[in-house]
């Protein structure tokens, strides 16, 4: 459940939208709870569905980046903080999950995880800044995030690392 809800909780606490939306609307908890029950009940059987799960994760990454950036802008944050908060909304829950289970967060080991979220959030913020609202700019931002994430998955791409770093 923390994977689905953590980023939004972080965002809402940062922008002082309290209590967080997760606790004001039962549907957030219901959807996250259903996902958690499926993952718990089917556990290892879901391993063979890794690609469809990664595709659904890319969809979620896109949606959370866009909604996070939009909510940050609506709260009065500037463009750059809104982009950052959009990405935090998208990757925050998975990062918390990874830390809780003692794993290096995905966002730190897969370069094309945070980058697509930043791209989707940036397109959202630019659209809002130039007065484009509605589902079309949101769709463009979501598709850009989704496409970059899937390209990263398909070709096992990561961002470049500095010379001499341990991952080089």
mmCIF file of N, CA and C in Angstrom, residues 8-112:
data_model
loop_
_atom_site.group_PDB
_atom_site.id
_atom_site.type_symbol
_atom_site.label_atom_id
_atom_site.label_comp_id
_atom_site.label_asym_id
_atom_site.label_seq_id
_atom_site.Cartn_x
_atom_site.Cartn_y
_atom_site.Cartn_z
ATOM 1 N N UNK A 8 2.034 10.407 -2.867
ATOM 2 C CA UNK A 8 0.966 11.396 -2.688
ATOM 3 C C UNK A 8 0.922 11.938 -1.271
ATOM 4 N N UNK A 9 1.209 11.074 -0.308
ATOM 5 C CA UNK A 9 1.246 11.535 1.084
ATOM 6 C C UNK A 9 2.395 12.528 1.264
ATOM 7 N N UNK A 10 3.567 12.205 0.720
ATOM 8 C CA UNK A 10 4.706 13.121 0.798
ATOM 9 C C UNK A 10 4.328 14.469 0.176
ATOM 10 N N UNK A 11 3.755 14.426 -1.023
ATOM 11 C CA UNK A 11 3.361 15.661 -1.718
ATOM 12 C C UNK A 11 2.399 16.480 -0.873
ATOM 13 N N UNK A 12 1.361 15.836 -0.364
ATOM 14 C CA UNK A 12 0.349 16.563 0.393
ATOM 15 C C UNK A 12 0.909 17.161 1.683
ATOM 16 N N UNK A 13 1.824 16.453 2.324
ATOM 17 C CA UNK A 13 2.455 17.004 3.532
ATOM 18 C C UNK A 13 3.303 18.223 3.161
ATOM 19 N N UNK A 14 4.052 18.141 2.072
ATOM 20 C CA UNK A 14 4.913 19.257 1.661
ATOM 21 C C UNK A 14 4.095 20.495 1.314
ATOM 22 N N UNK A 15 2.968 20.310 0.637
ATOM 23 C CA UNK A 15 2.156 21.482 0.253
ATOM 24 C C UNK A 15 1.108 21.826 1.306
ATOM 25 N N UNK A 16 1.169 21.165 2.451
ATOM 26 C CA UNK A 16 0.258 21.424 3.580
ATOM 27 C C UNK A 16 -1.204 21.199 3.222
ATOM 28 N N UNK A 17 -1.447 20.195 2.406
ATOM 29 C CA UNK A 17 -2.814 19.776 2.101
ATOM 30 C C UNK A 17 -3.153 18.642 3.063
ATOM 31 N N UNK A 18 -3.571 19.031 4.256
ATOM 32 C CA UNK A 18 -3.746 18.073 5.340
ATOM 33 C C UNK A 18 -5.197 17.963 5.770
ATOM 34 N N UNK A 19 -5.631 16.784 6.160
ATOM 35 C CA UNK A 19 -4.903 15.521 6.022
ATOM 36 C C UNK A 19 -4.728 15.171 4.537
ATOM 37 N N UNK A 20 -3.717 14.357 4.222
ATOM 38 C CA UNK A 20 -3.486 13.985 2.824
ATOM 39 C C UNK A 20 -4.741 13.385 2.176
ATOM 40 N N UNK A 21 -4.838 13.577 0.865
ATOM 41 C CA UNK A 21 -6.008 13.093 0.108
ATOM 42 C C UNK A 21 -6.282 11.615 0.366
ATOM 43 N N UNK A 22 -5.217 10.852 0.555
ATOM 44 C CA UNK A 22 -5.352 9.415 0.825
ATOM 45 C C UNK A 22 -6.292 9.134 1.991
ATOM 46 N N UNK A 23 -6.273 10.016 2.981
ATOM 47 C CA UNK A 23 -7.074 9.800 4.183
ATOM 48 C C UNK A 23 -8.418 10.517 4.140
ATOM 49 N N UNK A 24 -8.635 11.320 3.097
ATOM 50 C CA UNK A 24 -9.915 12.017 2.950
ATOM 51 C C UNK A 24 -10.862 11.306 1.991
ATOM 52 N N UNK A 25 -10.340 10.437 1.158
ATOM 53 C CA UNK A 25 -11.174 9.755 0.157
ATOM 54 C C UNK A 25 -10.893 8.254 0.250
ATOM 55 N N UNK A 26 -11.879 7.495 0.663
ATOM 56 C CA UNK A 26 -11.735 6.058 0.902
ATOM 57 C C UNK A 26 -11.284 5.297 -0.344
ATOM 58 N N UNK A 27 -11.520 5.839 -1.525
ATOM 59 C CA UNK A 27 -11.177 5.118 -2.754
ATOM 60 C C UNK A 27 -9.677 4.894 -2.909
ATOM 61 N N UNK A 28 -8.857 5.851 -2.444
ATOM 62 C CA UNK A 28 -7.404 5.667 -2.506
ATOM 63 C C UNK A 28 -6.995 4.415 -1.725
ATOM 64 N N UNK A 29 -7.488 4.326 -0.501
ATOM 65 C CA UNK A 29 -7.151 3.173 0.341
ATOM 66 C C UNK A 29 -7.727 1.879 -0.225
ATOM 67 N N UNK A 30 -8.918 1.942 -0.810
ATOM 68 C CA UNK A 30 -9.543 0.741 -1.366
ATOM 69 C C UNK A 30 -8.742 0.189 -2.544
ATOM 70 N N UNK A 31 -8.328 1.057 -3.452
ATOM 71 C CA UNK A 31 -7.557 0.610 -4.616
ATOM 72 C C UNK A 31 -6.200 0.076 -4.182
ATOM 73 N N UNK A 32 -5.527 0.810 -3.285
ATOM 74 C CA UNK A 32 -4.219 0.353 -2.794
ATOM 75 C C UNK A 32 -4.353 -0.957 -2.030
ATOM 76 N N UNK A 33 -5.399 -1.071 -1.232
ATOM 77 C CA UNK A 33 -5.627 -2.306 -0.479
ATOM 78 C C UNK A 33 -5.892 -3.487 -1.397
ATOM 79 N N UNK A 34 -6.679 -3.283 -2.445
ATOM 80 C CA UNK A 34 -6.949 -4.361 -3.402
ATOM 81 C C UNK A 34 -5.649 -4.809 -4.076
ATOM 82 N N UNK A 35 -4.827 -3.839 -4.479
ATOM 83 C CA UNK A 35 -3.542 -4.182 -5.087
ATOM 84 C C UNK A 35 -2.649 -4.947 -4.127
ATOM 85 N N UNK A 36 -2.639 -4.521 -2.878
ATOM 86 C CA UNK A 36 -1.820 -5.201 -1.868
ATOM 87 C C UNK A 36 -2.298 -6.631 -1.645
ATOM 88 N N UNK A 37 -3.594 -6.837 -1.610
ATOM 89 C CA UNK A 37 -4.140 -8.194 -1.425
ATOM 90 C C UNK A 37 -3.788 -9.096 -2.607
ATOM 91 N N UNK A 38 -3.871 -8.552 -3.802
ATOM 92 C CA UNK A 38 -3.506 -9.339 -4.993
ATOM 93 C C UNK A 38 -2.027 -9.721 -4.927
ATOM 94 N N UNK A 39 -1.168 -8.747 -4.609
ATOM 95 C CA UNK A 39 0.270 -9.023 -4.530
ATOM 96 C C UNK A 39 0.574 -10.024 -3.427
ATOM 97 N N UNK A 40 -0.095 -9.904 -2.297
ATOM 98 C CA UNK A 40 0.125 -10.822 -1.182
ATOM 99 C C UNK A 40 -0.365 -12.226 -1.517
ATOM 100 N N UNK A 41 -1.544 -12.325 -2.084
ATOM 101 C CA UNK A 41 -2.148 -13.623 -2.378
ATOM 102 C C UNK A 41 -1.501 -14.365 -3.530
ATOM 103 N N UNK A 42 -1.044 -13.640 -4.522
ATOM 104 C CA UNK A 42 -0.511 -14.292 -5.712
ATOM 105 C C UNK A 42 1.004 -14.267 -5.764
ATOM 106 N N UNK A 43 1.628 -13.421 -4.946
ATOM 107 C CA UNK A 43 3.079 -13.337 -4.803
ATOM 108 C C UNK A 43 3.906 -13.827 -5.954
ATOM 109 N N UNK A 44 4.441 -15.021 -5.820
ATOM 110 C CA UNK A 44 5.381 -15.582 -6.808
ATOM 111 C C UNK A 44 4.737 -15.816 -8.174
ATOM 112 N N UNK A 45 3.456 -16.047 -8.215
ATOM 113 C CA UNK A 45 2.790 -16.274 -9.499
ATOM 114 C C UNK A 45 2.825 -15.020 -10.370
ATOM 115 N N UNK A 46 2.984 -13.863 -9.735
ATOM 116 C CA UNK A 46 3.023 -12.614 -10.485
ATOM 117 C C UNK A 46 4.366 -12.400 -11.180
ATOM 118 N N UNK A 47 5.393 -13.166 -10.775
ATOM 119 C CA UNK A 47 6.721 -13.015 -11.385
ATOM 120 C C UNK A 47 6.691 -13.234 -12.891
ATOM 121 N N UNK A 48 5.881 -14.158 -13.350
ATOM 122 C CA UNK A 48 5.837 -14.434 -14.797
ATOM 123 C C UNK A 48 5.114 -13.333 -15.565
ATOM 124 N N UNK A 49 4.466 -12.429 -14.840
ATOM 125 C CA UNK A 49 3.787 -11.299 -15.468
ATOM 126 C C UNK A 49 4.590 -10.015 -15.311
ATOM 127 N N UNK A 50 5.913 -10.148 -15.227
ATOM 128 C CA UNK A 50 6.740 -8.986 -14.916
ATOM 129 C C UNK A 50 6.603 -7.864 -15.955
ATOM 130 N N UNK A 51 6.556 -8.193 -17.242
ATOM 131 C CA UNK A 51 6.442 -7.119 -18.227
ATOM 132 C C UNK A 51 5.097 -6.401 -18.147
ATOM 133 N N UNK A 52 3.970 -7.110 -18.092
ATOM 134 C CA UNK A 52 2.708 -6.376 -17.929
ATOM 135 C C UNK A 52 2.671 -5.537 -16.648
ATOM 136 N N UNK A 53 3.294 -6.029 -15.592
ATOM 137 C CA UNK A 53 3.336 -5.260 -14.345
ATOM 138 C C UNK A 53 4.196 -4.014 -14.530
ATOM 139 N N UNK A 54 5.316 -4.143 -15.257
ATOM 140 C CA UNK A 54 6.156 -2.968 -15.531
ATOM 141 C C UNK A 54 5.412 -1.948 -16.386
ATOM 142 N N UNK A 55 4.588 -2.428 -17.317
ATOM 143 C CA UNK A 55 3.790 -1.514 -18.144
ATOM 144 C C UNK A 55 2.782 -0.770 -17.269
ATOM 145 N N UNK A 56 2.102 -1.500 -16.398
ATOM 146 C CA UNK A 56 1.155 -0.851 -15.489
ATOM 147 C C UNK A 56 1.868 0.113 -14.541
ATOM 148 N N UNK A 57 3.055 -0.242 -14.105
ATOM 149 C CA UNK A 57 3.838 0.656 -13.262
ATOM 150 C C UNK A 57 4.188 1.935 -14.029
ATOM 151 N N UNK A 58 4.508 1.812 -15.313
ATOM 152 C CA UNK A 58 4.809 2.989 -16.134
ATOM 153 C C UNK A 58 3.573 3.873 -16.288
ATOM 154 N N UNK A 59 2.408 3.259 -16.385
ATOM 155 C CA UNK A 59 1.157 4.029 -16.431
ATOM 156 C C UNK A 59 0.986 4.795 -15.122
ATOM 157 N N UNK A 60 1.176 4.106 -13.993
ATOM 158 C CA UNK A 60 1.063 4.761 -12.692
ATOM 159 C C UNK A 60 2.079 5.871 -12.523
ATOM 160 N N UNK A 61 3.320 5.619 -12.942
ATOM 161 C CA UNK A 61 4.365 6.630 -12.877
ATOM 162 C C UNK A 61 3.916 7.889 -13.616
ATOM 163 N N UNK A 62 3.359 7.703 -14.797
ATOM 164 C CA UNK A 62 2.893 8.825 -15.611
ATOM 165 C C UNK A 62 1.769 9.586 -14.926
ATOM 166 N N UNK A 63 0.773 8.857 -14.460
ATOM 167 C CA UNK A 63 -0.376 9.502 -13.814
ATOM 168 C C UNK A 63 0.033 10.254 -12.553
ATOM 169 N N UNK A 64 0.893 9.654 -11.742
ATOM 170 C CA UNK A 64 1.296 10.298 -10.498
ATOM 171 C C UNK A 64 2.172 11.515 -10.762
ATOM 172 N N UNK A 65 3.028 11.468 -11.786
ATOM 173 C CA UNK A 65 3.865 12.625 -12.119
ATOM 174 C C UNK A 65 3.000 13.810 -12.540
ATOM 175 N N UNK A 66 1.992 13.533 -13.360
ATOM 176 C CA UNK A 66 1.114 14.595 -13.854
ATOM 177 C C UNK A 66 0.251 15.160 -12.725
ATOM 178 N N UNK A 67 -0.367 14.282 -11.955
ATOM 179 C CA UNK A 67 -1.231 14.777 -10.881
ATOM 180 C C UNK A 67 -0.422 15.479 -9.801
ATOM 181 N N UNK A 68 0.773 14.971 -9.511
ATOM 182 C CA UNK A 68 1.616 15.621 -8.515
ATOM 183 C C UNK A 68 2.025 17.020 -8.937
ATOM 184 N N UNK A 69 2.447 17.162 -10.191
ATOM 185 C CA UNK A 69 2.849 18.480 -10.692
ATOM 186 C C UNK A 69 1.655 19.432 -10.734
ATOM 187 N N UNK A 70 0.516 18.937 -11.158
ATOM 188 C CA UNK A 70 -0.686 19.770 -11.229
ATOM 189 C C UNK A 70 -1.105 20.236 -9.844
ATOM 190 N N UNK A 71 -1.122 19.323 -8.892
ATOM 191 C CA UNK A 71 -1.520 19.690 -7.534
ATOM 192 C C UNK A 71 -0.525 20.667 -6.919
ATOM 193 N N UNK A 72 0.762 20.516 -7.214
ATOM 194 C CA UNK A 72 1.777 21.450 -6.717
ATOM 195 C C UNK A 72 1.566 22.844 -7.300
ATOM 196 N N UNK A 73 1.265 22.918 -8.590
ATOM 197 C CA UNK A 73 0.991 24.213 -9.211
ATOM 198 C C UNK A 73 -0.268 24.836 -8.612
ATOM 199 N N UNK A 74 -1.294 24.014 -8.423
ATOM 200 C CA UNK A 74 -2.542 24.509 -7.827
ATOM 201 C C UNK A 74 -2.318 25.035 -6.410
ATOM 202 N N UNK A 75 -1.313 24.487 -5.716
ATOM 203 C CA UNK A 75 -1.005 24.914 -4.353
ATOM 204 C C UNK A 75 -0.152 26.186 -4.342
ATOM 205 N N UNK A 76 0.213 26.687 -5.526
ATOM 206 C CA UNK A 76 0.953 27.932 -5.603
ATOM 207 C C UNK A 76 2.456 27.781 -5.694
ATOM 208 N N UNK A 77 2.955 26.573 -5.853
ATOM 209 C CA UNK A 77 4.395 26.399 -6.018
ATOM 210 C C UNK A 77 4.817 26.915 -7.388
ATOM 211 N N UNK A 78 6.065 27.302 -7.509
ATOM 212 C CA UNK A 78 6.601 27.734 -8.793
ATOM 213 C C UNK A 78 6.833 26.551 -9.712
ATOM 214 N N UNK A 79 7.197 26.843 -10.953
ATOM 215 C CA UNK A 79 7.378 25.762 -11.936
ATOM 216 C C UNK A 79 8.414 24.705 -11.543
ATOM 217 N N UNK A 80 9.610 25.116 -11.138
ATOM 218 C CA UNK A 80 10.644 24.136 -10.812
ATOM 219 C C UNK A 80 10.258 23.280 -9.594
ATOM 220 N N UNK A 81 9.804 23.878 -8.492
ATOM 221 C CA UNK A 81 9.363 23.038 -7.377
ATOM 222 C C UNK A 81 8.207 22.107 -7.762
ATOM 223 N N UNK A 82 7.332 22.558 -8.651
ATOM 224 C CA UNK A 82 6.206 21.714 -9.078
ATOM 225 C C UNK A 82 6.698 20.507 -9.876
ATOM 226 N N UNK A 83 7.721 20.709 -10.725
ATOM 227 C CA UNK A 83 8.288 19.584 -11.476
ATOM 228 C C UNK A 83 8.906 18.583 -10.506
ATOM 229 N N UNK A 84 9.683 19.089 -9.563
ATOM 230 C CA UNK A 84 10.323 18.206 -8.584
ATOM 231 C C UNK A 84 9.267 17.459 -7.771
ATOM 232 N N UNK A 85 8.239 18.169 -7.325
ATOM 233 C CA UNK A 85 7.208 17.512 -6.519
ATOM 234 C C UNK A 85 6.384 16.529 -7.346
ATOM 235 N N UNK A 86 6.226 16.805 -8.637
ATOM 236 C CA UNK A 86 5.563 15.829 -9.512
ATOM 237 C C UNK A 86 6.358 14.533 -9.572
ATOM 238 N N UNK A 87 7.676 14.651 -9.708
ATOM 239 C CA UNK A 87 8.522 13.454 -9.745
ATOM 240 C C UNK A 87 8.529 12.746 -8.395
ATOM 241 N N UNK A 88 8.578 13.506 -7.317
ATOM 242 C CA UNK A 88 8.543 12.898 -5.982
ATOM 243 C C UNK A 88 7.233 12.145 -5.773
ATOM 244 N N UNK A 89 6.142 12.721 -6.234
ATOM 245 C CA UNK A 89 4.844 12.039 -6.132
ATOM 246 C C UNK A 89 4.893 10.706 -6.870
ATOM 247 N N UNK A 90 5.523 10.697 -8.037
ATOM 248 C CA UNK A 90 5.568 9.497 -8.868
ATOM 249 C C UNK A 90 6.478 8.414 -8.310
ATOM 250 N N UNK A 91 7.624 8.790 -7.751
ATOM 251 C CA UNK A 91 8.597 7.781 -7.314
ATOM 252 C C UNK A 91 8.658 7.598 -5.804
ATOM 253 N N UNK A 92 7.984 8.463 -5.053
ATOM 254 C CA UNK A 92 8.094 8.448 -3.595
ATOM 255 C C UNK A 92 7.637 7.169 -2.930
ATOM 256 N N UNK A 93 6.488 6.643 -3.346
ATOM 257 C CA UNK A 93 5.973 5.428 -2.713
ATOM 258 C C UNK A 93 6.865 4.225 -2.931
ATOM 259 N N UNK A 94 7.351 4.070 -4.155
ATOM 260 C CA UNK A 94 8.260 2.957 -4.447
ATOM 261 C C UNK A 94 9.575 3.088 -3.704
ATOM 262 N N UNK A 95 10.032 4.328 -3.541
ATOM 263 C CA UNK A 95 11.275 4.567 -2.810
ATOM 264 C C UNK A 95 11.106 4.194 -1.343
ATOM 265 N N UNK A 96 9.999 4.605 -0.747
ATOM 266 C CA UNK A 96 9.725 4.242 0.651
ATOM 267 C C UNK A 96 9.642 2.722 0.789
ATOM 268 N N UNK A 97 8.933 2.067 -0.139
ATOM 269 C CA UNK A 97 8.819 0.604 -0.108
ATOM 270 C C UNK A 97 10.186 -0.056 -0.121
ATOM 271 N N UNK A 98 11.032 0.381 -1.060
ATOM 272 C CA UNK A 98 12.358 -0.223 -1.187
ATOM 273 C C UNK A 98 13.181 -0.043 0.087
ATOM 274 N N UNK A 99 13.121 1.131 0.673
ATOM 275 C CA UNK A 99 13.857 1.379 1.916
ATOM 276 C C UNK A 99 13.326 0.477 3.032
ATOM 277 N N UNK A 100 12.011 0.354 3.132
ATOM 278 C CA UNK A 100 11.422 -0.465 4.186
ATOM 279 C C UNK A 100 11.803 -1.941 4.084
ATOM 280 N N UNK A 101 12.024 -2.424 2.854
ATOM 281 C CA UNK A 101 12.396 -3.834 2.698
ATOM 282 C C UNK A 101 13.907 -4.017 2.573
ATOM 283 N N UNK A 102 14.655 -2.939 2.778
ATOM 284 C CA UNK A 102 16.110 -3.048 2.795
ATOM 285 C C UNK A 102 16.747 -3.189 1.429
ATOM 286 N N UNK A 103 16.139 -2.613 0.413
ATOM 287 C CA UNK A 103 16.647 -2.706 -0.954
ATOM 288 C C UNK A 103 17.065 -1.308 -1.425
ATOM 289 N N UNK A 104 18.070 -1.230 -2.266
ATOM 290 C CA UNK A 104 18.430 0.059 -2.855
ATOM 291 C C UNK A 104 17.236 0.518 -3.701
ATOM 292 N N UNK A 105 16.744 1.725 -3.473
ATOM 293 C CA UNK A 105 15.553 2.184 -4.207
ATOM 294 C C UNK A 105 15.717 2.114 -5.723
ATOM 295 N N UNK A 106 14.663 1.708 -6.381
ATOM 296 C CA UNK A 106 14.642 1.612 -7.839
ATOM 297 C C UNK A 106 15.083 2.918 -8.474
ATOM 298 N N UNK A 107 14.659 4.015 -7.905
ATOM 299 C CA UNK A 107 14.986 5.323 -8.466
ATOM 300 C C UNK A 107 16.494 5.559 -8.478
ATOM 301 N N UNK A 108 17.242 4.871 -7.625
ATOM 302 C CA UNK A 108 18.699 5.025 -7.589
ATOM 303 C C UNK A 108 19.429 3.988 -8.434
ATOM 304 N N UNK A 109 18.744 2.940 -8.868
ATOM 305 C CA UNK A 109 19.430 1.916 -9.649
ATOM 306 C C UNK A 109 18.890 1.779 -11.055
ATOM 307 N N UNK A 110 17.841 2.463 -11.369
ATOM 308 C CA UNK A 110 17.297 2.455 -12.720
ATOM 309 C C UNK A 110 17.160 3.895 -13.177
ATOM 310 N N UNK A 111 18.101 4.332 -14.001
ATOM 311 C CA UNK A 111 18.154 5.723 -14.414
ATOM 312 C C UNK A 111 16.938 6.221 -15.147
ATOM 313 N N UNK A 112 16.258 5.341 -15.828
ATOM 314 C CA UNK A 112 15.074 5.790 -16.554
ATOM 315 C C UNK A 112 13.824 5.440 -15.759
#
